[in-house]
PDB file of C-alpha atoms in Angstrom:
ATOM      1  CA  MET I 195       3.219 -32.815 -51.496  1.00 79.00           C
ATOM      2  CA  GLU I 196       2.951 -36.557 -50.202  1.00 85.00           C
ATOM      3  CA  SER I 197       5.982 -37.254 -52.448  1.00 89.00           C
ATOM      4  CA  VAL I 198       7.980 -34.519 -50.586  1.00 89.00           C
ATOM      5  CA  ARG I 199       6.793 -35.686 -47.245  1.00 87.00           C
ATOM      6  CA  GLU I 200       8.076 -39.193 -47.673  1.00 90.00           C
ATOM      7  CA  ARG I 201      11.463 -37.947 -48.962  1.00 90.00           C
ATOM      8  CA  LEU I 202      11.656 -35.786 -45.955  1.00 90.00           C
ATOM      9  CA  ILE I 203      10.953 -38.792 -43.739  1.00 89.00           C
ATOM     10  CA  ARG I 204      13.555 -40.718 -45.719  1.00 90.00           C
ATOM     11  CA  LEU I 205      15.960 -37.875 -45.168  1.00 90.00           C
ATOM     12  CA  SER I 206      15.379 -37.818 -41.616  1.00 87.00           C
ATOM     13  CA  GLU I 207      15.601 -41.589 -41.040  1.00 88.00           C
ATOM     14  CA  GLU I 208      18.926 -41.407 -42.821  1.00 87.00           C
ATOM     15  CA  ALA I 209      20.150 -38.837 -40.573  1.00 84.00           C
ATOM     16  CA  HIS I 210      19.187 -40.655 -37.440  1.00 82.00           C
ATOM     17  CA  ASP I 211      21.122 -43.720 -38.811  1.00 83.00           C
ATOM     18  CA  TYR I 212      24.218 -41.596 -39.825  1.00 78.00           C
ATOM     19  CA  LEU I 213      24.288 -39.902 -36.395  1.00 77.00           C
ATOM     20  CA  GLY I 214      23.508 -43.075 -34.445  1.00 77.00           C
ATOM     21  CA  GLN I 215      22.084 -43.400 -30.776  1.00 76.00           C
ATOM     22  CA  SER I 216      25.144 -42.084 -28.833  1.00 82.00           C
ATOM     23  CA  VAL I 217      27.054 -38.851 -28.424  1.00 88.00           C
ATOM     24  CA  PRO I 218      30.653 -39.511 -28.222  1.00 91.00           C
ATOM     25  CA  PHE I 219      32.914 -38.526 -25.192  1.00 92.00           C
ATOM     26  CA  LEU I 220      36.167 -36.744 -25.288  1.00 95.00           C
ATOM     27  CA  ASP I 221      38.520 -37.035 -22.360  1.00 94.00           C
ATOM     28  CA  ALA I 222      39.985 -33.628 -22.954  1.00 94.00           C
ATOM     29  CA  PRO I 223      39.865 -30.577 -24.690  1.00 93.00           C
ATOM     30  CA  PRO I 224      40.290 -31.128 -28.727  1.00 94.00           C
ATOM     31  CA  ASP I 225      42.868 -29.414 -31.076  1.00 96.00           C
ATOM     32  CA  PRO I 226      40.947 -26.712 -32.406  1.00 96.00           C
ATOM     33  CA  LEU I 227      41.491 -27.459 -36.166  1.00 96.00           C
ATOM     34  CA  LEU I 228      40.515 -31.400 -35.244  1.00 95.00           C
ATOM     35  CA  PHE I 229      37.476 -29.858 -33.419  1.00 96.00           C
ATOM     36  CA  TYR I 230      36.081 -27.842 -36.484  1.00 95.00           C
ATOM     37  CA  ARG I 231      36.991 -30.727 -38.663  1.00 96.00           C
ATOM     38  CA  ASP I 232      35.275 -33.519 -36.699  1.00 94.00           C
ATOM     39  CA  TRP I 233      32.387 -31.901 -34.846  1.00 93.00           C
ATOM     40  CA  ILE I 234      31.505 -28.427 -35.941  1.00 92.00           C
ATOM     41  CA  GLY I 235      31.764 -29.017 -39.756  1.00 91.00           C
ATOM     42  CA  PRO I 236      29.748 -32.271 -39.577  1.00 86.00           C
ATOM     43  CA  ASN I 237      27.173 -30.498 -37.094  1.00 83.00           C
ATOM     44  CA  ARG I 238      27.904 -33.288 -34.519  1.00 87.00           C
ATOM     45  CA  PRO I 239      27.417 -33.150 -30.844  1.00 89.00           C
ATOM     46  CA  CYS I 240      29.798 -34.320 -28.190  1.00 92.00           C
ATOM     47  CA  ILE I 241      30.475 -34.407 -24.718  1.00 93.00           C
ATOM     48  CA  ILE I 242      34.171 -33.171 -23.425  1.00 94.00           C
ATOM     49  CA  ARG I 243      35.434 -34.171 -20.204  1.00 92.00           C
ATOM     50  CA  ASN I 244      37.992 -31.905 -18.368  1.00 91.00           C
ATOM     51  CA  ALA I 245      37.087 -28.995 -20.242  1.00 92.00           C
ATOM     52  CA  CYS I 246      36.629 -26.466 -17.425  1.00 92.00           C
ATOM     53  CA  SER I 247      38.010 -28.519 -14.606  1.00 92.00           C
ATOM     54  CA  HIS I 248      40.907 -25.629 -13.852  1.00 94.00           C
ATOM     55  CA  TRP I 249      37.996 -23.130 -13.316  1.00 96.00           C
ATOM     56  CA  PRO I 250      37.878 -21.959  -9.738  1.00 97.00           C
ATOM     57  CA  ALA I 251      34.013 -21.832 -10.191  1.00 96.00           C
ATOM     58  CA  LEU I 252      33.877 -25.344  -9.796  1.00 94.00           C
ATOM     59  CA  ASN I 253      34.859 -25.200  -6.241  1.00 95.00           C
ATOM     60  CA  LYS I 254      33.735 -21.825  -5.394  1.00 96.00           C
ATOM     61  CA  TRP I 255      30.157 -21.540  -6.744  1.00 95.00           C
ATOM     62  CA  THR I 256      28.282 -22.477  -3.702  1.00 95.00           C
ATOM     63  CA  ASN I 257      25.238 -20.598  -2.614  1.00 95.00           C
ATOM     64  CA  GLU I 258      27.008 -19.311   0.252  1.00 96.00           C
ATOM     65  CA  TYR I 259      29.619 -17.902  -2.008  1.00 97.00           C
ATOM     66  CA  LEU I 260      27.219 -16.419  -4.511  1.00 97.00           C
ATOM     67  CA  ARG I 261      25.410 -14.687  -1.728  1.00 97.00           C
ATOM     68  CA  GLU I 262      28.647 -13.040  -0.435  1.00 97.00           C
ATOM     69  CA  LYS I 263      30.056 -12.200  -3.917  1.00 97.00           C
ATOM     70  CA  VAL I 264      26.807 -11.152  -5.773  1.00 97.00           C
ATOM     71  CA  GLY I 265      23.912 -11.384  -3.374  1.00 97.00           C
ATOM     72  CA  SER I 266      22.978  -8.040  -3.636  1.00 97.00           C
ATOM     73  CA  LYS I 267      23.124  -7.676  -7.586  1.00 97.00           C
ATOM     74  CA  VAL I 268      19.466  -7.442  -9.238  1.00 97.00           C
ATOM     75  CA  ILE I 269      19.113  -9.592 -12.167  1.00 96.00           C
ATOM     76  CA  SER I 270      16.689 -10.696 -14.453  1.00 95.00           C
ATOM     77  CA  VAL I 271      14.570 -13.685 -13.391  1.00 95.00           C
ATOM     78  CA  ALA I 272      11.770 -15.536 -15.382  1.00 94.00           C
ATOM     79  CA  ILE I 273       8.816 -16.968 -13.482  1.00 93.00           C
ATOM     80  CA  THR I 274       6.409 -19.586 -14.148  1.00 92.00           C
ATOM     81  CA  PRO I 275       3.877 -21.628 -12.573  1.00 91.00           C
ATOM     82  CA  ASN I 276       5.274 -24.920 -13.375  1.00 89.00           C
ATOM     83  CA  GLY I 277       8.946 -24.426 -14.562  1.00 91.00           C
ATOM     84  CA  TYR I 278       8.130 -24.740 -18.367  1.00 89.00           C
ATOM     85  CA  ALA I 279       9.249 -21.320 -19.696  1.00 84.00           C
ATOM     86  CA  ASP I 280       8.788 -20.567 -23.423  1.00 86.00           C
ATOM     87  CA  ALA I 281       6.773 -23.650 -23.733  1.00 86.00           C
ATOM     88  CA  VAL I 282       3.442 -25.059 -25.640  1.00 86.00           C
ATOM     89  CA  LEU I 283       0.223 -24.771 -23.202  1.00 85.00           C
ATOM     90  CA  GLY I 284      -2.746 -25.768 -25.080  1.00 84.00           C
ATOM     91  CA  ASP I 285      -2.976 -23.744 -28.081  1.00 85.00           C
ATOM     92  CA  ARG I 286      -0.445 -21.023 -26.904  1.00 87.00           C
ATOM     93  CA  PHE I 287       3.211 -20.636 -26.758  1.00 87.00           C
ATOM     94  CA  VAL I 288       3.465 -18.972 -23.195  1.00 89.00           C
ATOM     95  CA  MET I 289       6.786 -17.200 -22.219  1.00 90.00           C
ATOM     96  CA  PRO I 290       7.506 -16.384 -18.480  1.00 92.00           C
ATOM     97  CA  GLU I 291       6.645 -13.396 -16.338  1.00 92.00           C
ATOM     98  CA  GLU I 292      10.056 -11.521 -15.945  1.00 93.00           C
ATOM     99  CA  ARG I 293      11.049  -9.824 -12.836  1.00 93.00           C
ATOM    100  CA  GLN I 294      13.996  -8.013 -11.293  1.00 95.00           C
ATOM    101  CA  MET I 295      15.141  -9.274  -7.811  1.00 95.00           C
ATOM    102  CA  SER I 296      18.221  -9.689  -6.001  1.00 97.00           C
ATOM    103  CA  LEU I 297      20.381 -12.924  -6.473  1.00 97.00           C
ATOM    104  CA  SER I 298      19.779 -13.612  -2.767  1.00 97.00           C
ATOM    105  CA  SER I 299      16.127 -13.636  -3.133  1.00 96.00           C
ATOM    106  CA  VAL I 300      16.449 -16.268  -5.648  1.00 96.00           C
ATOM    107  CA  LEU I 301      18.510 -18.490  -3.779  1.00 96.00           C
ATOM    108  CA  ASP I 302      16.124 -18.254  -0.764  1.00 96.00           C
ATOM    109  CA  ILE I 303      13.344 -19.163  -3.272  1.00 94.00           C
ATOM    110  CA  MET I 304      15.203 -22.030  -4.356  1.00 92.00           C
ATOM    111  CA  GLU I 305      16.132 -23.214  -0.859  1.00 93.00           C
ATOM    112  CA  GLY I 306      12.403 -22.736   0.419  1.00 91.00           C
ATOM    113  CA  LYS I 307      13.176 -19.714   2.606  1.00 94.00           C
ATOM    114  CA  MET I 308      10.772 -17.486   0.380  1.00 92.00           C
ATOM    115  CA  LYS I 309       7.631 -18.246  -1.656  1.00 88.00           C
ATOM    116  CA  VAL I 310       7.091 -16.676  -4.878  1.00 86.00           C
ATOM    117  CA  GLY I 311       4.073 -18.771  -6.132  1.00 83.00           C
ATOM    118  CA  GLY I 312       5.977 -20.070  -9.100  1.00 90.00           C
ATOM    119  CA  VAL I 313       9.459 -21.599 -10.279  1.00 93.00           C
ATOM    120  CA  VAL I 314      12.208 -19.417 -10.711  1.00 94.00           C
ATOM    121  CA  TYR I 315      14.786 -19.672 -13.532  1.00 94.00           C
ATOM    122  CA  VAL I 316      17.612 -17.341 -14.045  1.00 95.00           C
ATOM    123  CA  GLN I 317      17.842 -17.602 -18.065  1.00 91.00           C
ATOM    124  CA  LYS I 318      18.338 -14.423 -19.384  1.00 89.00           C
ATOM    125  CA  GLN I 319      20.105 -14.387 -22.923  1.00 84.00           C
ATOM    126  CA  CYS I 320      22.265 -11.616 -24.475  1.00 84.00           C
ATOM    127  CA  SER I 321      25.261 -12.376 -22.299  1.00 92.00           C
ATOM    128  CA  ASN I 322      23.776 -12.029 -18.903  1.00 93.00           C
ATOM    129  CA  LEU I 323      26.910 -13.155 -17.187  1.00 95.00           C
ATOM    130  CA  LEU I 324      28.774 -10.254 -18.745  1.00 94.00           C
ATOM    131  CA  GLN I 325      25.922  -7.581 -18.338  1.00 94.00           C
ATOM    132  CA  GLU I 326      24.626  -8.534 -15.028  1.00 95.00           C
ATOM    133  CA  LEU I 327      27.279 -10.474 -12.981  1.00 96.00           C
ATOM    134  CA  PRO I 328      30.552  -9.402 -14.243  1.00 96.00           C
ATOM    135  CA  GLU I 329      31.981 -10.011 -10.767  1.00 97.00           C
ATOM    136  CA  LEU I 330      31.696 -13.807 -11.132  1.00 97.00           C
ATOM    137  CA  THR I 331      34.105 -13.668 -14.579  1.00 95.00           C
ATOM    138  CA  SER I 332      37.176 -13.754 -12.294  1.00 96.00           C
ATOM    139  CA  ASP I 333      36.394 -17.705 -11.410  1.00 97.00           C
ATOM    140  CA  MET I 334      36.188 -18.616 -15.093  1.00 95.00           C
ATOM    141  CA  GLU I 335      38.046 -17.910 -18.207  1.00 92.00           C
ATOM    142  CA  PRO I 336      36.561 -15.110 -20.330  1.00 86.00           C
ATOM    143  CA  HIS I 337      36.535 -17.226 -23.219  1.00 91.00           C
ATOM    144  CA  VAL I 338      37.117 -20.980 -23.987  1.00 93.00           C
ATOM    145  CA  PRO I 339      40.432 -20.607 -25.915  1.00 94.00           C
ATOM    146  CA  TRP I 340      40.221 -23.741 -28.194  1.00 94.00           C
ATOM    147  CA  MET I 341      36.679 -23.066 -29.050  1.00 94.00           C
ATOM    148  CA  SER I 342      37.306 -19.467 -30.158  1.00 95.00           C
ATOM    149  CA  THR I 343      40.362 -20.526 -32.173  1.00 96.00           C
ATOM    150  CA  ALA I 344      38.419 -23.191 -34.135  1.00 95.00           C
ATOM    151  CA  LEU I 345      35.653 -20.531 -34.882  1.00 94.00           C
ATOM    152  CA  GLY I 346      38.075 -17.774 -35.556  1.00 94.00           C
ATOM    153  CA  LYS I 347      36.268 -15.286 -33.172  1.00 93.00           C
ATOM    154  CA  LEU I 348      35.367 -14.485 -29.456  1.00 94.00           C
ATOM    155  CA  PRO I 349      31.897 -15.636 -28.195  1.00 92.00           C
ATOM    156  CA  ASP I 350      29.084 -13.372 -29.083  1.00 92.00           C
ATOM    157  CA  ALA I 351      27.388 -14.128 -25.506  1.00 92.00           C
ATOM    158  CA  VAL I 352      28.384 -15.703 -22.408  1.00 93.00           C
ATOM    159  CA  ASN I 353      25.155 -16.710 -20.490  1.00 93.00           C
ATOM    160  CA  PHE I 354      24.511 -17.689 -16.819  1.00 95.00           C
ATOM    161  CA  TRP I 355      21.829 -20.149 -15.817  1.00 93.00           C
ATOM    162  CA  LEU I 356      20.693 -20.687 -12.290  1.00 94.00           C
ATOM    163  CA  GLY I 357      17.681 -22.884 -11.716  1.00 90.00           C
ATOM    164  CA  GLU I 358      15.999 -25.437  -9.440  1.00 85.00           C
ATOM    165  CA  ALA I 359      15.068 -29.028 -10.393  1.00 84.00           C
ATOM    166  CA  SER I 360      11.782 -27.889 -11.592  1.00 87.00           C
ATOM    167  CA  ALA I 361      13.085 -25.396 -13.990  1.00 89.00           C
ATOM    168  CA  VAL I 362      13.202 -26.521 -17.596  1.00 85.00           C
ATOM    169  CA  THR I 363      14.553 -25.412 -20.737  1.00 81.00           C
ATOM    170  CA  SER I 364      11.954 -25.903 -23.216  1.00 82.00           C
ATOM    171  CA  MET I 365      12.718 -27.265 -26.902  1.00 80.00           C
ATOM    172  CA  HIS I 366      14.267 -24.714 -29.083  1.00 80.00           C
ATOM    173  CA  LYS I 367      16.668 -24.004 -31.646  1.00 80.00           C
ATOM    174  CA  ASP I 368      19.621 -21.873 -31.693  1.00 79.00           C
ATOM    175  CA  HIS I 369      21.527 -19.959 -34.416  1.00 79.00           C
ATOM    176  CA  TYR I 370      24.825 -20.174 -32.683  1.00 82.00           C
ATOM    177  CA  GLU I 371      27.526 -22.985 -32.014  1.00 89.00           C
ATOM    178  CA  ASN I 372      26.991 -23.720 -28.189  1.00 90.00           C
ATOM    179  CA  LEU I 373      29.530 -24.814 -25.748  1.00 92.00           C
ATOM    180  CA  PHE I 374      27.419 -25.690 -22.415  1.00 91.00           C
ATOM    181  CA  CYS I 375      29.661 -25.897 -19.291  1.00 92.00           C
ATOM    182  CA  VAL I 376      28.078 -27.492 -16.103  1.00 91.00           C
ATOM    183  CA  ILE I 377      29.740 -25.959 -13.167  1.00 93.00           C
ATOM    184  CA  SER I 378      27.255 -27.644 -10.457  1.00 90.00           C
ATOM    185  CA  GLY I 379      24.405 -29.995 -10.918  1.00 87.00           C
ATOM    186  CA  GLU I 380      23.252 -31.738 -13.860  1.00 84.00           C
ATOM    187  CA  LYS I 381      21.378 -31.082 -17.222  1.00 82.00           C
ATOM    188  CA  GLN I 382      19.504 -33.233 -19.611  1.00 82.00           C
ATOM    189  CA  PHE I 383      19.346 -32.734 -23.386  1.00 83.00           C
ATOM    190  CA  LEU I 384      16.909 -33.754 -26.111  1.00 82.00           C
ATOM    191  CA  LEU I 385      18.649 -33.822 -29.384  1.00 84.00           C
ATOM    192  CA  LEU I 386      17.245 -33.541 -33.037  1.00 83.00           C
ATOM    193  CA  PRO I 387      18.963 -33.315 -36.040  1.00 83.00           C
ATOM    194  CA  PRO I 388      17.994 -30.352 -38.341  1.00 83.00           C
ATOM    195  CA  THR I 389      16.496 -32.704 -40.947  1.00 86.00           C
ATOM    196  CA  ASP I 390      13.607 -33.238 -38.523  1.00 87.00           C
ATOM    197  CA  ARG I 391      12.786 -29.618 -38.701  1.00 84.00           C
ATOM    198  CA  PRO I 392       9.958 -30.150 -41.157  1.00 86.00           C
ATOM    199  CA  PHE I 393       8.138 -32.089 -38.426  1.00 85.00           C
ATOM    200  CA  ILE I 394       8.392 -29.512 -35.813  1.00 82.00           C
ATOM    201  CA  PRO I 395       5.378 -27.010 -35.695  1.00 78.00           C
ATOM    202  CA  TYR I 396       7.198 -23.764 -35.191  1.00 74.00           C
ATOM    203  CA  GLY I 397       5.131 -20.721 -35.782  1.00 73.00           C
ATOM    204  CA  VAL I 398       1.800 -22.567 -35.393  1.00 80.00           C
ATOM    205  CA  TYR I 399       1.201 -21.141 -31.778  1.00 84.00           C
ATOM    206  CA  GLN I 400      -0.181 -17.701 -30.428  1.00 87.00           C
ATOM    207  CA  PRO I 401       2.072 -16.213 -28.122  1.00 88.00           C
ATOM    208  CA  ALA I 402       1.039 -15.589 -24.370  1.00 90.00           C
ATOM    209  CA  VAL I 403       2.916 -14.262 -20.982  1.00 91.00           C
ATOM    210  CA  TYR I 404       2.328 -15.594 -17.772  1.00 89.00           C
ATOM    211  CA  HIS I 405       1.076 -12.947 -15.250  1.00 86.00           C
ATOM    212  CA  GLN I 406       0.713 -13.544 -11.506  1.00 79.00           C
ATOM    213  CA  ARG I 407      -3.037 -12.618 -10.193  1.00 76.00           C
ATOM    214  CA  ASP I 408      -3.378 -10.742  -6.923  1.00 68.00           C
ATOM    215  CA  ASP I 409      -4.072 -14.054  -5.086  1.00 68.00           C
ATOM    216  CA  GLY I 410      -0.501 -15.605  -6.364  1.00 66.00           C
ATOM    217  CA  ALA I 411      -1.633 -17.819  -8.948  1.00 71.00           C
ATOM    218  CA  MET I 412      -0.177 -17.489 -12.578  1.00 75.00           C
ATOM    219  CA  ASP I 413      -2.211 -17.460 -15.648  1.00 72.00           C
ATOM    220  CA  PRO I 414      -1.254 -16.916 -19.094  1.00 73.00           C
ATOM    221  CA  HIS I 415      -2.251 -13.711 -20.576  1.00 68.00           C
ATOM    222  CA  ARG I 416      -3.431 -14.476 -23.929  1.00 55.00           C
ATOM    223  CA  PRO I 417      -3.171 -11.926 -26.885  1.00 49.00           C
ATOM    224  CA  VAL I 418      -6.029 -11.424 -29.155  1.00 40.00           C
ATOM    225  CA  GLY I 419      -5.481 -13.253 -32.456  1.00 43.00           C
ATOM    226  CA  PRO I 420      -6.706 -16.206 -34.778  1.00 42.00           C
ATOM    227  CA  ARG I 421      -6.172 -19.787 -33.341  1.00 42.00           C
ATOM    228  CA  PRO I 422      -3.295 -21.719 -34.733  1.00 39.00           C
ATOM    229  CA  ASP I 423      -3.683 -24.386 -37.817  1.00 40.00           C
ATOM    230  CA  PRO I 424      -3.556 -28.012 -36.756  1.00 39.00           C
ATOM    231  CA  LEU I 425      -0.124 -29.633 -36.337  1.00 36.00           C
ATOM    232  CA  PRO I 426       1.137 -31.272 -39.375  1.00 38.00           C
ATOM    233  CA  SER I 427       1.349 -34.990 -39.589  1.00 37.00           C
ATOM    234  CA  VAL I 428       4.846 -36.626 -38.875  1.00 37.00           C
ATOM    235  CA  PRO I 429       6.349 -39.979 -38.965  1.00 41.00           C
ATOM    236  CA  ALA I 430       6.298 -42.318 -35.850  1.00 43.00           C
ATOM    237  CA  GLY I 431       9.013 -43.768 -33.935  1.00 42.00           C
ATOM    238  CA  SER I 432      10.647 -44.255 -30.641  1.00 35.00           C
ATOM    239  CA  SER I 433      13.287 -42.530 -28.335  1.00 36.00           C
ATOM    240  CA  ASN I 434      16.454 -43.832 -27.049  1.00 36.00           C
ATOM    241  CA  GLN I 435      17.926 -43.249 -23.714  1.00 36.00           C
ATOM    242  CA  LEU I 436      21.785 -42.548 -24.281  1.00 34.00           C
ATOM    243  CA  HIS I 437      24.562 -43.433 -21.572  1.00 35.00           C
ATOM    244  CA  ARG I 438      24.685 -41.535 -18.282  1.00 35.00           C
ATOM    245  CA  GLU I 439      28.053 -40.444 -17.462  1.00 36.00           C
ATOM    246  CA  GLY I 440      29.383 -38.099 -14.299  1.00 38.00           C
ATOM    247  CA  ARG I 441      28.957 -34.620 -13.266  1.00 39.00           C
ATOM    248  CA  ARG I 442      30.398 -31.333 -13.485  1.00 39.00           C
ATOM    249  CA  ASP I 443      32.043 -30.601 -16.911  1.00 37.00           C
ATOM    250  CA  VAL I 444      30.342 -33.562 -18.167  1.00 36.00           C
ATOM    251  CA  VAL I 445      26.686 -33.234 -19.549  1.00 37.00           C
ATOM    252  CA  PRO I 446      24.622 -35.965 -19.005  1.00 35.00           C
ATOM    253  CA  PRO I 447      22.436 -37.604 -20.048  1.00 38.00           C
ATOM    254  CA  LEU I 448      21.212 -37.055 -23.792  1.00 39.00           C
ATOM    255  CA  THR I 449      18.325 -38.700 -25.652  1.00 37.00           C
ATOM    256  CA  VAL I 450      17.610 -38.630 -29.364  1.00 38.00           C
ATOM    257  CA  VAL I 451      14.050 -38.647 -30.236  1.00 39.00           C
ATOM    258  CA  SER I 452      12.047 -39.106 -33.361  1.00 41.00           C
ATOM    259  CA  PRO I 453      10.043 -36.349 -34.811  1.00 39.00           C
ATOM    260  CA  ARG I 454       6.655 -37.436 -33.418  1.00 38.00           C
ATOM    261  CA  GLN I 455       7.950 -37.372 -29.897  1.00 40.00           C
ATOM    262  CA  ALA I 456       9.444 -34.169 -30.460  1.00 37.00           C
ATOM    263  CA  VAL I 457       6.203 -32.714 -31.231  1.00 35.00           C
ATOM    264  CA  THR I 458       4.462 -34.322 -28.263  1.00 32.00           C
ATOM    265  CA  ARG I 459       7.554 -33.495 -25.899  1.00 33.00           C
ATOM    266  CA  LEU I 460       7.926 -29.899 -27.242  1.00 32.00           C
ATOM    267  CA  HIS I 461       8.320 -28.557 -23.511  1.00 31.00           C
ATOM    268  CA  ARG I 462       9.378 -31.737 -21.720  1.00 29.00           C
ATOM    269  CA  SER I 463      12.880 -32.131 -21.581  1.00 28.00           C
ATOM    270  CA  GLU I 464      14.155 -32.102 -17.980  1.00 28.00           C
ATOM    271  CA  LEU I 465      16.457 -29.588 -16.490  1.00 28.00           C
ATOM    272  CA  LEU I 466      18.411 -30.484 -13.368  1.00 29.00           C
ATOM    273  CA  VAL I 467      21.140 -27.626 -13.530  1.00 31.00           C
ATOM    274  CA  ARG I 468      22.025 -25.139 -10.478  1.00 32.00           C
ATOM    275  CA  HIS I 469      24.777 -23.279 -11.905  1.00 41.00           C
ATOM    276  CA  GLY I 470      25.214 -23.419 -15.519  1.00 42.00           C
ATOM    277  CA  LEU I 471      27.218 -21.494 -18.199  1.00 46.00           C
ATOM    278  CA  ARG I 472      26.591 -21.434 -21.955  1.00 43.00           C
ATOM    279  CA  HIS I 473      29.459 -20.184 -23.891  1.00 41.00           C
ATOM    280  CA  GLN I 474      27.500 -18.945 -26.966  1.00 44.00           C
ATOM    281  CA  VAL I 475      29.869 -18.101 -30.076  1.00 37.00           C
TER     282      VAL I 475
END
């Protein structure tokens, strides 16, 4: 097993050398065939400027507009005590409490007009934009044409995220090709290549769900079950901060981290996104 571990470490190091410590910028949406050849096929990330600059949403999606347009709509909202949803806490993987509330109430909480005893984050998956807020689709394209052409299919899901500065997207993996469009605000990413997967302890934590007590505090409800096994040993290394660039349809900044730092920072990627849209295909 030690020889297997050493080979996995070497593979991870070679992948980091191949991918480098920067994420390239494209100044415009690419040709679909070139995008598939140069980015999707090699499994490489990139940042695309001016990809959604023609969407009315960039100018229209203010808090006031959202209140007027869809403020009365009841949507699914994740609530946690500290903003870390789907995150490691001690020996548990704790999921948020989910509530149904109007979008106006979510905005009131974000603006400090209401207190909820936790951090709210609109993060429901499974195409929540189309399912819960279809009224907003007229402010954007129903899909990103060059991405749909590159993959030969329309998106499986189009998701809408809305959160305050304390809301965090925890470390996770997606079984999709993702195109993340920042409408307003800023998002930070930590990126790990697939070759680091053996050093990330998926499946070793017992699940739990936050529940709010009568006094307003939130505690994780811990299901009965065996304690998880110890974390696997992983190679050491350092993280590298990448170049910061712009706002809006640019997605800054990104950090590539080593396997050990990935384990110790399972829920520490920071999120500063107010109105985000993920095009999931």
